[in-house]
PDB file of C-alpha atoms and ligand atoms in Angstrom:
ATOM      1  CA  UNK A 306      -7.576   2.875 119.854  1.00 67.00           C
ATOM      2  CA  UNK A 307      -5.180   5.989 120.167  1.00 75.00           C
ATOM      3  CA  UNK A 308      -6.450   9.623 119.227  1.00 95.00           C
ATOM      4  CA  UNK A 309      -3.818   9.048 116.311  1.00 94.00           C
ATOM      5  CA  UNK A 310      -6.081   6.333 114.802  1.00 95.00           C
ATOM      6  CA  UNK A 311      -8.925   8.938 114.568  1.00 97.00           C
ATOM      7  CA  UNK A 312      -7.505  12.220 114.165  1.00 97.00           C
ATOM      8  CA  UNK A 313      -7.035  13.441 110.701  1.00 97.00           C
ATOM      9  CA  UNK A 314      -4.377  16.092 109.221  1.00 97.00           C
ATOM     10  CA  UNK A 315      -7.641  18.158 108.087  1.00 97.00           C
ATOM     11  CA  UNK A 316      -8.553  17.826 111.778  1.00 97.00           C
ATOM     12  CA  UNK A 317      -5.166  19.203 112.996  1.00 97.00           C
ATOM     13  CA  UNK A 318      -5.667  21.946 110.165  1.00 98.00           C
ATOM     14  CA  UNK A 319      -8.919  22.923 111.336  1.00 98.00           C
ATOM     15  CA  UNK A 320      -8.106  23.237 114.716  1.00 98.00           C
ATOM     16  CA  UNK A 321      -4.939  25.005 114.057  1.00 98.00           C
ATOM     17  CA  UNK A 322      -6.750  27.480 111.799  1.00 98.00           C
ATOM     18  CA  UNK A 323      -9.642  28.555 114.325  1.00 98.00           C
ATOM     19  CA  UNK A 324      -6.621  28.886 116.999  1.00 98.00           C
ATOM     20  CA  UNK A 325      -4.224  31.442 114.583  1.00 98.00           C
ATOM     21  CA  UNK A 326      -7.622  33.324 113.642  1.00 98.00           C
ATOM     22  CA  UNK A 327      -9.259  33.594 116.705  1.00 98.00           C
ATOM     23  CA  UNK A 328      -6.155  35.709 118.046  1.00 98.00           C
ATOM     24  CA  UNK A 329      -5.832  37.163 114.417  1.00 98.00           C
ATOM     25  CA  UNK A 330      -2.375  36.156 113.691  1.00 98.00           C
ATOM     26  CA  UNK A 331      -2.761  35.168 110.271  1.00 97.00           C
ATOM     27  CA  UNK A 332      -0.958  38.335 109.299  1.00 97.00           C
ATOM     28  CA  UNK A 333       1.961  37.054 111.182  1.00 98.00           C
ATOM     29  CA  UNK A 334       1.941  33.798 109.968  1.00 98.00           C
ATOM     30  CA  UNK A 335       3.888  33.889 106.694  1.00 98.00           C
ATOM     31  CA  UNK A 336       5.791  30.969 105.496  1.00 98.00           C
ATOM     32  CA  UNK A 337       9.042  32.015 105.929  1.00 98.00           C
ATOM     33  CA  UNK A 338       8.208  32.711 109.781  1.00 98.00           C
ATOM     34  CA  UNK A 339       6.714  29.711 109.790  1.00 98.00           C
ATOM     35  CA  UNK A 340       9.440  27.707 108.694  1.00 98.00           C
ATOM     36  CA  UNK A 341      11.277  29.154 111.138  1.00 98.00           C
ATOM     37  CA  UNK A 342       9.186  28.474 113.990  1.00 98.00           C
ATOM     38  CA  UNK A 343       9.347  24.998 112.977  1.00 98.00           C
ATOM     39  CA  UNK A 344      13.140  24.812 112.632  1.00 98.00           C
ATOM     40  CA  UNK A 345      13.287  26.477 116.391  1.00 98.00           C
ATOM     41  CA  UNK A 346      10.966  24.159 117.600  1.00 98.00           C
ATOM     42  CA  UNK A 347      12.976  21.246 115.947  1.00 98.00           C
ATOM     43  CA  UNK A 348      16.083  22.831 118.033  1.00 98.00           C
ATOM     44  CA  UNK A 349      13.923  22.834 121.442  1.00 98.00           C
ATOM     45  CA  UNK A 350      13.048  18.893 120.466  1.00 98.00           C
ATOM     46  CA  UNK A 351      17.053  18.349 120.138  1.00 98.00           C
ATOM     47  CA  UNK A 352      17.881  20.265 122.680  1.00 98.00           C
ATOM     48  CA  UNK A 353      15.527  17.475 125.409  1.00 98.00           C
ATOM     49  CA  UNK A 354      18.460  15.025 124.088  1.00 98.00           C
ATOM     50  CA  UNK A 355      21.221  17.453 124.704  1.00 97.00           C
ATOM     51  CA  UNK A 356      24.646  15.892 126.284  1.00 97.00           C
ATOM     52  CA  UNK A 357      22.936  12.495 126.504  1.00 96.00           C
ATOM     53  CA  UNK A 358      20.000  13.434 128.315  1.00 95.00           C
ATOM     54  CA  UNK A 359      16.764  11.505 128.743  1.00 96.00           C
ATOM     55  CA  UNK A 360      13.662  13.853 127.958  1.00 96.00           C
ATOM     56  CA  UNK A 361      10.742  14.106 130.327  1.00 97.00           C
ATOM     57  CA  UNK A 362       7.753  12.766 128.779  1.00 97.00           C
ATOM     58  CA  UNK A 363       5.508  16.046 129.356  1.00 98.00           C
ATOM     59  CA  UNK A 364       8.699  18.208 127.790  1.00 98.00           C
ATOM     60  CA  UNK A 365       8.978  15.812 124.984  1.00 98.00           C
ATOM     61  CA  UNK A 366       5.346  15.720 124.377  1.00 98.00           C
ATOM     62  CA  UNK A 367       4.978  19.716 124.229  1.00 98.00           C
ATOM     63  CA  UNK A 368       7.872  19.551 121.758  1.00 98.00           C
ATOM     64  CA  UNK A 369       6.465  16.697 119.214  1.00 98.00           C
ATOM     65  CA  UNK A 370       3.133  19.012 119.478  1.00 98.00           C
ATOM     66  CA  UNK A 371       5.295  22.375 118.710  1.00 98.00           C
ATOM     67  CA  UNK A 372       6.887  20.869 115.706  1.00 98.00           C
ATOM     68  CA  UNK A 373       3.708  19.373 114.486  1.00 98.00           C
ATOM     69  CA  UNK A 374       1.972  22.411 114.959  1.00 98.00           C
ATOM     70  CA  UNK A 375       4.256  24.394 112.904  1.00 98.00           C
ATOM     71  CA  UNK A 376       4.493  21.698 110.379  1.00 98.00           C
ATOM     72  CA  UNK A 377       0.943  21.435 109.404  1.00 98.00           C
ATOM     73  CA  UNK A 378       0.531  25.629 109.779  1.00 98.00           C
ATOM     74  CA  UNK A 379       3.356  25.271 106.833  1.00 98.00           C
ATOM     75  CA  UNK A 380       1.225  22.843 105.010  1.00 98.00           C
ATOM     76  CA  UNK A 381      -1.817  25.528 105.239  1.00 98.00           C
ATOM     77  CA  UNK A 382       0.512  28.607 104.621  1.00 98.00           C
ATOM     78  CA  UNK A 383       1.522  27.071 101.297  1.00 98.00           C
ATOM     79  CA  UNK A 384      -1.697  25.297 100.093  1.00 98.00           C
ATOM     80  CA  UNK A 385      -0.328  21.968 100.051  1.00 98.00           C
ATOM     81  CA  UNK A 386      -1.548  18.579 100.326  1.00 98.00           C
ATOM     82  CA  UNK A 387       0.323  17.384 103.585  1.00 98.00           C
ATOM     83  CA  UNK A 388       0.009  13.336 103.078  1.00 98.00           C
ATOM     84  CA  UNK A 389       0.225  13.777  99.016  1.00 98.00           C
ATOM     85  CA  UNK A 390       3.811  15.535  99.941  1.00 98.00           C
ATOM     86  CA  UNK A 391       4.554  12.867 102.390  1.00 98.00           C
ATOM     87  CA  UNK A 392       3.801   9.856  99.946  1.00 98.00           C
ATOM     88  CA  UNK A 393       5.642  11.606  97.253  1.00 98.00           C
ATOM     89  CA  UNK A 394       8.828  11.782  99.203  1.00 98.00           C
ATOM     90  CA  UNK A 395       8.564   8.475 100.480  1.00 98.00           C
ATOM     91  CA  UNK A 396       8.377   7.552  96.777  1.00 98.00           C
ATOM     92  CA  UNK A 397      11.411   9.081  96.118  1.00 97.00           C
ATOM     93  CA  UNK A 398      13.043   7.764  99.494  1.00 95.00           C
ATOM     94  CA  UNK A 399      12.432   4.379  98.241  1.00 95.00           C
ATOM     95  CA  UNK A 400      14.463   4.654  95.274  1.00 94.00           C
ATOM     96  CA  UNK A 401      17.031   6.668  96.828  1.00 92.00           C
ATOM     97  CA  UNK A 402      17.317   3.751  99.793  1.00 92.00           C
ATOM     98  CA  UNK A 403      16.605   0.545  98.191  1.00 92.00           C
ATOM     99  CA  UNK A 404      16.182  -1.957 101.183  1.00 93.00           C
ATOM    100  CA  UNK A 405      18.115  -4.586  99.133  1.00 92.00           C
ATOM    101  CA  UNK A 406      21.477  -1.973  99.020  1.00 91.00           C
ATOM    102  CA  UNK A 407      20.696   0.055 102.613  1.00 91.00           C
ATOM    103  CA  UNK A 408      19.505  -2.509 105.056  1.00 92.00           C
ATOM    104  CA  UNK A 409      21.245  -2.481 108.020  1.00 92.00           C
ATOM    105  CA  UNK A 410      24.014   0.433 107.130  1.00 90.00           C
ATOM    106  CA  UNK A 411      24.189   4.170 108.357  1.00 87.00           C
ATOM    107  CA  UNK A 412      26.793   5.541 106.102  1.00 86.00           C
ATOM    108  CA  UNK A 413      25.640   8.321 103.497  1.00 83.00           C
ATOM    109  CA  UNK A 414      23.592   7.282 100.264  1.00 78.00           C
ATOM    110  CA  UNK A 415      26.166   8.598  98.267  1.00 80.00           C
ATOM    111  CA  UNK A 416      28.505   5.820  99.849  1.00 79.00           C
ATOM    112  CA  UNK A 417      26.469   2.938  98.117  1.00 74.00           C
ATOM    113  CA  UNK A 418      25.057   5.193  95.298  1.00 73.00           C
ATOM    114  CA  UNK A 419      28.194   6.153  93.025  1.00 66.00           C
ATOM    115  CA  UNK A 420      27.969  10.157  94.201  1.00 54.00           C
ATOM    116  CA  UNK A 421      24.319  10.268  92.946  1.00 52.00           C
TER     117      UNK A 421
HETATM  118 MG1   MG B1236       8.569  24.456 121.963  1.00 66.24          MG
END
């Protein structure tokens, strides 16, 4: 069993929590620099893939834990449910990519969907 299977998003919370208050940057930690730090460490995640390279496992590991870091900070910053968000949009991903219309194609929704 993987530490996935066990670990929780209130245990990433948690831990994230004690580690921003423990060097008191809570003050720092607004959403908007939050959001931020997540899009930059989105951009360090691309940039492992840049002109067709392959990512070292260790770099691309650091980056998946960067961006999830910063994700679930944003999900504490804003009081909000991180798996209630998650099913809701997959709810809404559902209807917006039927698997009957999609499956198999990579052109835009709006290709299929009339411009909706
Ligand atoms: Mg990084």
């Amino acid at each position: 069993m993987g530490s996935d299977e066990v670990t929780t998003i209130d245990d990433l919370k948690k831990e994230i929590s004690r580690f921003v208050t423990e060097r008191d940057w809570d003050r720092f930690h607004r959403p908007k620099d939050v959001a931020m730090a997540l899009s930059i460490e989105a951009g360090e995640l691309m940039e492992l893939y840049l002109w067709d390279r392959s990512p070292d496992r260790e770099d691309l590991m650091d980056e998946l834990g960067d961006v999830l870091f910063f994700l679930v900070d944003m999900s504490i910053r804003e009081n909000m449910d991180l798996s209630e968000a998650f099913r809701r949009k997959m709810e809404k991903n559902d209807e917006k990519y039927p698997s009957s219309l999609v499956r198999g194609r990579d052109d835009k929704y709006t290709a299929y969907m009339g411009g909706r």
